[in-house]
Tab-separated table of C-alpha atoms and ligand atoms in Angstrom:
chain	number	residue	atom	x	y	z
A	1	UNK	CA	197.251	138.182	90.731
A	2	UNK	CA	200.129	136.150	89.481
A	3	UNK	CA	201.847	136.635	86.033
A	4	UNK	CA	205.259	136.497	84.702
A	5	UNK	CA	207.750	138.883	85.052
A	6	UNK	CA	207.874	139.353	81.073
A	7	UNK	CA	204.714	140.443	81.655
A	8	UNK	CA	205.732	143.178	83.960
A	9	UNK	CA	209.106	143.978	82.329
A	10	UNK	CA	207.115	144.512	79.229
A	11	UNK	CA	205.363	147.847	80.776
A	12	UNK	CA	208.197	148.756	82.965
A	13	UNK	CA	211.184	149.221	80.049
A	14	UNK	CA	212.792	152.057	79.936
A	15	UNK	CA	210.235	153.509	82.475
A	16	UNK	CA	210.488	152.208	86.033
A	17	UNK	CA	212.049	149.330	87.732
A	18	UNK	CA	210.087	146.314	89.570
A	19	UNK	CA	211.253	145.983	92.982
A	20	UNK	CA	212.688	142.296	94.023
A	21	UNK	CA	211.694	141.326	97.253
A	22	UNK	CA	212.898	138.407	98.605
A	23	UNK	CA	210.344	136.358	101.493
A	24	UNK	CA	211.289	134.136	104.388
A	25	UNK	CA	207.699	134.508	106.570
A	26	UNK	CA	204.514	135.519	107.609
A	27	UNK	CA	205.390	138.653	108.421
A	28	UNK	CA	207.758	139.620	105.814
A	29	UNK	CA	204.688	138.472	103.518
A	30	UNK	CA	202.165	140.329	104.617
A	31	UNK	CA	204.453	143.774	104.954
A	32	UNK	CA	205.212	143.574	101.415
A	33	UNK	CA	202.068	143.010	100.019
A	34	UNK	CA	200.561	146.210	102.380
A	35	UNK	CA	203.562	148.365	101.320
A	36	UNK	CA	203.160	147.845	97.574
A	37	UNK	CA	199.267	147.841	97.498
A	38	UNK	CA	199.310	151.053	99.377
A	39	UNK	CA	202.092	152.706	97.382
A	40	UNK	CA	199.877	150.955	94.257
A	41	UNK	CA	203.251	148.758	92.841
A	42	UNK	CA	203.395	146.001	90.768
A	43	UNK	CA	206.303	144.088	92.374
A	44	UNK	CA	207.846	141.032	92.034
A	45	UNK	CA	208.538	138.209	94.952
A	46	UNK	CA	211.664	136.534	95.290
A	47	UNK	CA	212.136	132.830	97.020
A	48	UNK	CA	215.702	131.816	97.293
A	49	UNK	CA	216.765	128.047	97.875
A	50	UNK	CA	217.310	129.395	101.177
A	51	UNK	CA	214.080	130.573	102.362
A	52	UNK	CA	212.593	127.243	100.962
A	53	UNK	CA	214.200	125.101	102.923
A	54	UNK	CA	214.252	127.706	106.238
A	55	UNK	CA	210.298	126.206	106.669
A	56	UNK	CA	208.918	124.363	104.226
A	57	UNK	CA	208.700	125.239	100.025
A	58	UNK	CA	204.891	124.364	100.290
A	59	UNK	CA	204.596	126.993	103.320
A	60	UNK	CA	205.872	129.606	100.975
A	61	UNK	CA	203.351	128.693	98.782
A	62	UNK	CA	200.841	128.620	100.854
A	63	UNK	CA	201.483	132.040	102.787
A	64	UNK	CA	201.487	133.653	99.079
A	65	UNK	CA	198.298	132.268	97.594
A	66	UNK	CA	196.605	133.630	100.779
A	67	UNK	CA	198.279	136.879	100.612
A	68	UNK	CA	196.704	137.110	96.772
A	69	UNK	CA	193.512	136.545	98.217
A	70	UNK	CA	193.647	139.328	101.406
A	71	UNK	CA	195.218	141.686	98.542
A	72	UNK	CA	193.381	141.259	95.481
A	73	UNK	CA	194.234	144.187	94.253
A	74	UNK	CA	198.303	143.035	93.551
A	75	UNK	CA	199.814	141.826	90.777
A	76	UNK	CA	202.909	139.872	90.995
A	77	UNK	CA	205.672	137.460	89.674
A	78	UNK	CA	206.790	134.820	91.779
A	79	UNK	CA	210.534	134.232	90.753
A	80	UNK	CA	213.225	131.719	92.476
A	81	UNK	CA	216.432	133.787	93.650
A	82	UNK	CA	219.256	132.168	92.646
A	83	UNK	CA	218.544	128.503	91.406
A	84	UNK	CA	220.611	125.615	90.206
A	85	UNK	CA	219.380	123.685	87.267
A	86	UNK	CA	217.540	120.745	89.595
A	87	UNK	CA	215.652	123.752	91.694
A	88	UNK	CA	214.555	125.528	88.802
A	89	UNK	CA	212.920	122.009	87.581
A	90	UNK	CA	210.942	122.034	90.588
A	91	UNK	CA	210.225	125.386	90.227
A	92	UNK	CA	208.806	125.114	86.641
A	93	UNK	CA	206.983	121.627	87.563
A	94	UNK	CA	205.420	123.165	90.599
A	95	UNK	CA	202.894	125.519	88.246
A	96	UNK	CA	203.053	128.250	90.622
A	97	UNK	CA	206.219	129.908	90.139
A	98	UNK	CA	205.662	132.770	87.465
A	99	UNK	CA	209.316	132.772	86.708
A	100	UNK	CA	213.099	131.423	87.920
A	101	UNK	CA	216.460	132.292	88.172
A	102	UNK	CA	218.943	130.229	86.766
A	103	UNK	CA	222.511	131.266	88.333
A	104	UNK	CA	225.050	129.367	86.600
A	105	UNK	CA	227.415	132.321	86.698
A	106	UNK	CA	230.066	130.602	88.556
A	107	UNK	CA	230.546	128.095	85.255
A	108	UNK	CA	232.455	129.012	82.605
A	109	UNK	CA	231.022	130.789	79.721
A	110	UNK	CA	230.466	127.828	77.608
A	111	UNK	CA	228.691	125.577	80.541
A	112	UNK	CA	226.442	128.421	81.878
A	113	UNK	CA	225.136	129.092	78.501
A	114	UNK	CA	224.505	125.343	77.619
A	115	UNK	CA	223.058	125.067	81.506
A	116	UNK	CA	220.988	128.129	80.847
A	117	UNK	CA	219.447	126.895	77.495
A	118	UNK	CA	218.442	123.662	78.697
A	119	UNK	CA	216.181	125.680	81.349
A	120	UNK	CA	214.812	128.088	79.047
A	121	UNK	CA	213.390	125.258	77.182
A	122	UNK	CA	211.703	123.510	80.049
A	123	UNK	CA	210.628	126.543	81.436
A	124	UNK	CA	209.015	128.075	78.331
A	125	UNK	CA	207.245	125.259	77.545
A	126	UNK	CA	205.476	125.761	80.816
A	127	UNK	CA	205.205	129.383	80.101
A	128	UNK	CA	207.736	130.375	83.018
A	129	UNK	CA	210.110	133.536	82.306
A	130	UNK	CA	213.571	132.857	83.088
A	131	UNK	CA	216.222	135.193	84.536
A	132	UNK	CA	220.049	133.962	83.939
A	133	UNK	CA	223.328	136.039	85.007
A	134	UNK	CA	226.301	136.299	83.458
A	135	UNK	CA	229.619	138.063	85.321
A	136	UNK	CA	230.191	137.689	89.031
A	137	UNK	CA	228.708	139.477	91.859
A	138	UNK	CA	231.010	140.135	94.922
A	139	UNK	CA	229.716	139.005	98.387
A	140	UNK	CA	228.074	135.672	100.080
A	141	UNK	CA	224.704	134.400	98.312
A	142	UNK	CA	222.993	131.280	99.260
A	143	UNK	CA	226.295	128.470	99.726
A	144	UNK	CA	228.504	130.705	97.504
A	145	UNK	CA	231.388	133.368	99.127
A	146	UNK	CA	232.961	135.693	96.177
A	147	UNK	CA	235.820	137.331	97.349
A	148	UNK	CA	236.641	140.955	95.843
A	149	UNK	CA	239.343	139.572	93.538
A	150	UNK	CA	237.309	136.934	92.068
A	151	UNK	CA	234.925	139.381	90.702
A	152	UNK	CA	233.863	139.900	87.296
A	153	UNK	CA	231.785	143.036	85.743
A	154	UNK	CA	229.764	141.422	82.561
A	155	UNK	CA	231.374	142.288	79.102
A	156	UNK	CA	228.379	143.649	77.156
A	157	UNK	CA	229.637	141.508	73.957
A	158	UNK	CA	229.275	138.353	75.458
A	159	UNK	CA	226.262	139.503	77.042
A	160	UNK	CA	224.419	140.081	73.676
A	161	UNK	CA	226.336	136.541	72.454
A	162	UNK	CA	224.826	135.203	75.474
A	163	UNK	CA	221.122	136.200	75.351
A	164	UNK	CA	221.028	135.211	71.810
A	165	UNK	CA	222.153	131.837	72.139
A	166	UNK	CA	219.977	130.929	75.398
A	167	UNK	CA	216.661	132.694	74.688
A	168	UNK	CA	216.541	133.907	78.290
A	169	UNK	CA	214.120	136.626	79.119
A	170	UNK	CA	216.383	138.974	80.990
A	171	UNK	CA	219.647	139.033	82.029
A	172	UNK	CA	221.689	140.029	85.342
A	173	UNK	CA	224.588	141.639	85.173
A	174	UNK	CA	227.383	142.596	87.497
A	175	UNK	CA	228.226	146.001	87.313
A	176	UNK	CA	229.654	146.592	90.534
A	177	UNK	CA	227.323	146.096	93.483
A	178	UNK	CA	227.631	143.021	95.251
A	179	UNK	CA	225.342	141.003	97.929
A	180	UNK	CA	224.712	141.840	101.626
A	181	UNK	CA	225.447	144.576	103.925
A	182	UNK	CA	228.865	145.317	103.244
A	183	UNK	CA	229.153	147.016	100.057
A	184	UNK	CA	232.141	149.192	98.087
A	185	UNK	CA	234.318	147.920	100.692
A	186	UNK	CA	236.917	149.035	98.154
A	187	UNK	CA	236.832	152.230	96.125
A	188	UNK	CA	234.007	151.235	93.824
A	189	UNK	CA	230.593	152.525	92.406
A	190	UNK	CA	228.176	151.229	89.729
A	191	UNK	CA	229.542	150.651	86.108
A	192	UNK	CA	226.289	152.270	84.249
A	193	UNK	CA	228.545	151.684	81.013
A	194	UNK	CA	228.162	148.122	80.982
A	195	UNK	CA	224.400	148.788	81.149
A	196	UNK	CA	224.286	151.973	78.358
A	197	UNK	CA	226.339	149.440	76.270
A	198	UNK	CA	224.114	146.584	76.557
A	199	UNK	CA	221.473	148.503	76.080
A	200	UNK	CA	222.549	149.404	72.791
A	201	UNK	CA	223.931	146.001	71.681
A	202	UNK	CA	220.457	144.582	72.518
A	203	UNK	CA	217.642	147.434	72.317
A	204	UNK	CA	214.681	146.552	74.470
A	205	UNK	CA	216.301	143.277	76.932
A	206	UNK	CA	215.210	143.914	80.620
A	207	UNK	CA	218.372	143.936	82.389
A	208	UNK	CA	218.552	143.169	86.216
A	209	UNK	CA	220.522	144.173	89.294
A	210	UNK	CA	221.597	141.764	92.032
A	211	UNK	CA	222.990	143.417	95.530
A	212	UNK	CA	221.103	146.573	95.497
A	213	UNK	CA	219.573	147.093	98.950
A	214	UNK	CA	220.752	150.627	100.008
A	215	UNK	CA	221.888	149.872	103.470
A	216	UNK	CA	220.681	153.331	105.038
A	217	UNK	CA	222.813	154.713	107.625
A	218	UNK	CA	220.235	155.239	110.125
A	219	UNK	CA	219.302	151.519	110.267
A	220	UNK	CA	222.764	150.696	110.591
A	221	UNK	CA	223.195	153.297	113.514
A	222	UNK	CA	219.862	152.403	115.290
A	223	UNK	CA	220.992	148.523	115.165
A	224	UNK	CA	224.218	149.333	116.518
A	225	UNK	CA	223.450	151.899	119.230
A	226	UNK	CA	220.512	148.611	120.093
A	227	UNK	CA	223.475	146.088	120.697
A	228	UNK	CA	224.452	145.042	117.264
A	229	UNK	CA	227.615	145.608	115.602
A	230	UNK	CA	227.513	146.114	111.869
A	231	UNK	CA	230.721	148.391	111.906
A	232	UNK	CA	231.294	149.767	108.560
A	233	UNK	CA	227.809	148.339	106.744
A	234	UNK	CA	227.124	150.258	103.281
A	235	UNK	CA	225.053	149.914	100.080
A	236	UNK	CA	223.830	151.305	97.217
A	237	UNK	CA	222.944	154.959	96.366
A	238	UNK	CA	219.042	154.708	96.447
A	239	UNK	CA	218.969	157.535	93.634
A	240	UNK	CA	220.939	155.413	91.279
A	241	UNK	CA	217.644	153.131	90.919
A	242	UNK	CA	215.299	155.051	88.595
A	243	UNK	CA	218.672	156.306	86.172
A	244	UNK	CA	219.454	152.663	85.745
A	245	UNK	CA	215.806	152.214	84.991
A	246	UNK	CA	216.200	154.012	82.245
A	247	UNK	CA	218.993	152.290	80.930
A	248	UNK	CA	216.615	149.185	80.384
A	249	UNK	CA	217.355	148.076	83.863
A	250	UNK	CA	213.595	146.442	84.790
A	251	UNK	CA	214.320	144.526	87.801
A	252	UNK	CA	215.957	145.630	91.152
A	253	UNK	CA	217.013	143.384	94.009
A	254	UNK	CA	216.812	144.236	97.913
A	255	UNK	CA	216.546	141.797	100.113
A	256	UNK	CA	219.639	143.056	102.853
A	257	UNK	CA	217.324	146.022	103.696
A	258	UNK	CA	214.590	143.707	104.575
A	259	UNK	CA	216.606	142.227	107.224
A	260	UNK	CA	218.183	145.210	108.654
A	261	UNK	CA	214.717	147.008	109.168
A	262	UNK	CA	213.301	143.342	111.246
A	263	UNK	CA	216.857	143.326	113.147
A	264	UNK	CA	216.330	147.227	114.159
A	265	UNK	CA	212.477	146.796	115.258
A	266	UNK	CA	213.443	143.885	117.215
A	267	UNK	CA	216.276	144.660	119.061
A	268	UNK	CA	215.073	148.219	120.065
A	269	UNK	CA	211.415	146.694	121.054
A	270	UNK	CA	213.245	144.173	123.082
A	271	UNK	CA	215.796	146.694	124.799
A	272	UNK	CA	212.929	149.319	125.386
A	273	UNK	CA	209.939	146.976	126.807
A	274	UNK	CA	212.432	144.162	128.504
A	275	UNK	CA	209.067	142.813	130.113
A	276	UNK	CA	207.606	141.727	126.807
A	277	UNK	CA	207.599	138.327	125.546
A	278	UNK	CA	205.065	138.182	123.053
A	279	UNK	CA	206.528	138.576	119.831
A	280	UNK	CA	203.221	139.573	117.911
A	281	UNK	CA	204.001	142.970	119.619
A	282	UNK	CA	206.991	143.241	118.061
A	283	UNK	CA	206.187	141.347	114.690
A	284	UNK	CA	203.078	143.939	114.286
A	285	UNK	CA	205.082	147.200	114.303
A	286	UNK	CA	207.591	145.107	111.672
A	287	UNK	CA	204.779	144.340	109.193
A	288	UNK	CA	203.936	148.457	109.295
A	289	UNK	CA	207.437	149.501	109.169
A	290	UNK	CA	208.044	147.261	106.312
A	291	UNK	CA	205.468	147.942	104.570
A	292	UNK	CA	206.298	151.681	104.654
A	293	UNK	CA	210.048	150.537	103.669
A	294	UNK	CA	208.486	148.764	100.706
A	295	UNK	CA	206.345	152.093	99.758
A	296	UNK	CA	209.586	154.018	100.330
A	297	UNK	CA	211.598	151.826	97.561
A	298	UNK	CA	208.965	151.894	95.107
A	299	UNK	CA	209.380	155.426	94.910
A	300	UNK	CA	212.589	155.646	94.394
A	301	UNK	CA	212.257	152.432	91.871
A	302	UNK	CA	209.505	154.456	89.979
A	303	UNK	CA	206.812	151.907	90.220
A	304	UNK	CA	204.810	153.741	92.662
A	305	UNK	CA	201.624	154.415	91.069
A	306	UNK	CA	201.751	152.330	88.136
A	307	UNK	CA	199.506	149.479	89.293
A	308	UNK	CA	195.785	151.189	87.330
A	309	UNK	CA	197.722	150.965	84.412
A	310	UNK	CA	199.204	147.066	84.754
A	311	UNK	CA	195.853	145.830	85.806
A	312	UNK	CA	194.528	147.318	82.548
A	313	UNK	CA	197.048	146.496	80.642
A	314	UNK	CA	197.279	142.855	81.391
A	315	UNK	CA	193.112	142.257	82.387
A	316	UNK	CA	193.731	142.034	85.837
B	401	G3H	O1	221.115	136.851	97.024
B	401	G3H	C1	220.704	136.296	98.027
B	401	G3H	C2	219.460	136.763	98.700
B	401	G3H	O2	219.706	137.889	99.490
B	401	G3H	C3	218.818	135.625	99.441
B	401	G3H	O3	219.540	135.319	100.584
B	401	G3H	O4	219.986	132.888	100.284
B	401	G3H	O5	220.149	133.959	102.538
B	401	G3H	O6	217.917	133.599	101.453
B	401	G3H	P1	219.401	133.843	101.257
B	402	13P	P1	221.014	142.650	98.689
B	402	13P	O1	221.861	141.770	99.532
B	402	13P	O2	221.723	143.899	98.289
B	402	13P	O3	219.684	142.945	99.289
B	402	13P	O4	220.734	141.862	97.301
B	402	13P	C1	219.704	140.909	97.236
B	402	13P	C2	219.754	140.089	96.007
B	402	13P	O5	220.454	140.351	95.054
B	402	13P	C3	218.900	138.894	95.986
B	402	13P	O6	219.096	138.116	94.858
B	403	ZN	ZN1	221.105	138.194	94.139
């Protein structure tokens, strides 16, 4: 079942996170769908501007609304990662998005609230959530590079300033991590200040956190020892997830992870059976090992288990 991610922030607060999950394909979809029904998750599905133009925006769509009907038993937001103001229009027009993302963090303060308000209004008319950021993640997303010294960490002032004045429904905030596989190449670690402070400016706002796949060594070290060289590949401490959930932090982004568990299954089915050339052999023991990633992360995000309690909460 669809619904908003308001909806699922409002049981989550203070409690648990949601995992983000971002999709690309048929695979990917039906993993994360087994992984969260069988560690009994709500979660919430990400589609960046990316992934809709890899195939097709309608094939998204379509791969989802059949993965609701195989699991019936999930409940879900679909959100846009990441959109620009004309995306987000689409988004909200489409009536199947439960929520978007508009990123106009790159604009100055003035222009990414004004930006931000104007799709708040269109999207709340259409009863879509809406996630804005404010502050400056390090690392490549979608067209956009941000080199270490163009970072900025979100001031919790203008934070509160910010959410006031455009009516969003949660908020992302840099506070250190950044997006990819190659994290803290510097000396840094999460800024859980910004977060207690916001918190306390703005009681009750689901926060989110961008660039927060975990990058586990043993991934890294079965892809390389496989033939790939991600020399040096980090993330973020797994164990920070549920503390920052209790700082009002309601939403949690991996989507890095993802990736690095396909590239390991492929590369070490392809150098161990060098005979085999149909990929459904392959693509079968990635949906399972996904789906136990996806178990794995709920876990640790604290939404493992809570999916009785949203269905009754919200009729499902
Ligand atoms: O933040 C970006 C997400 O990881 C999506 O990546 O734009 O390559 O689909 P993508
Ligand atoms: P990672 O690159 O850490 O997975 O972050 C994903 C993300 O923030 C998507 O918006
Ligand atoms: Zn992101």
């Amino acid at each position: 079942m669809i619904v908003t991610t308001k909806q699922l922030f409002e049981q989550a607060y203070g409690e648990y996170a949601l995992g983000a999950y971002n999709i690309n394909n048929t695979e990917q979809v039906m993993g994360l769908f087994q992984g969260n029904v069988d560690s009994q998750a709500p979660f919430i599905i990400q589609i960046s501007r990316g992934a809709r133009a890899y195939s097709d925006k309608r094939m998204l769509e379509a791969m989802i609304r059949a993965a609701d009907e195989i699991f019936a038993e999930a409940v879900f937001a679909v959100h846009l990662d990441h959109g620009d103001e004309e995306t987000c229009y689409d988004c909200i027009e489409s009536g199947f998005y439960s929520s978007v993302m508009i990123d106009a963090s790159s604009f100055p303060f003035e222009e990414n609230v004004a930006i931000t308000k104007r799709v708040v209004d269109r999207a709340h008319a259409s009863g879509v959530s809406v996630e804005a950021e404010l502050g400056q993640l390090g690392g490549v997303e979608e067209d956009i590079s941000v080199d270490e010294d163009q970072v900025h960490l979100t001031d919790p002032k203008q934070a509160a300033e910010f959410i006031e004045r455009t009516g969003c429904d949660s908020l992302a905030c840099a506070i250190g991590t950044s997006h990819g596989a190659f994290k803290f190449s510097g000396s840094q670690s999460l800024h859980f200040e910004i977060v207690k402070a916001i918190q306390y400016l703005i009681p009750g706002f689901p926060l989110v956190l961008h660039g927060s796949s975990s990058v586990p060594q043993e991934e890294v070290e079965r892809i390389n020892a496989a033939g790939g060289a991600l020399k040096g590949a980090r993330g973020v401490d797994p164990t920070q997830y549920l503390p920052a959930a209790k700082l009002g932090v309601c939403k949690i982004n991996i989507d890095t992870d993802g990736r690095l568990v396909w590239t390991r299954v492929h590369r070490e089915y392809f150098r161990d059976h060098p005979e085999v050339f149909d990929f459904r052999k392959p693509g079968k023991v990635y949906m399972d090992e996904y789906a136990r990633f996806i178990a794995s992360r709920n876990e640790l995000l604290g939404s493992a288990g809570h999916l009785p309690e949203v269905h009754a909460a919200l009729g499902a």
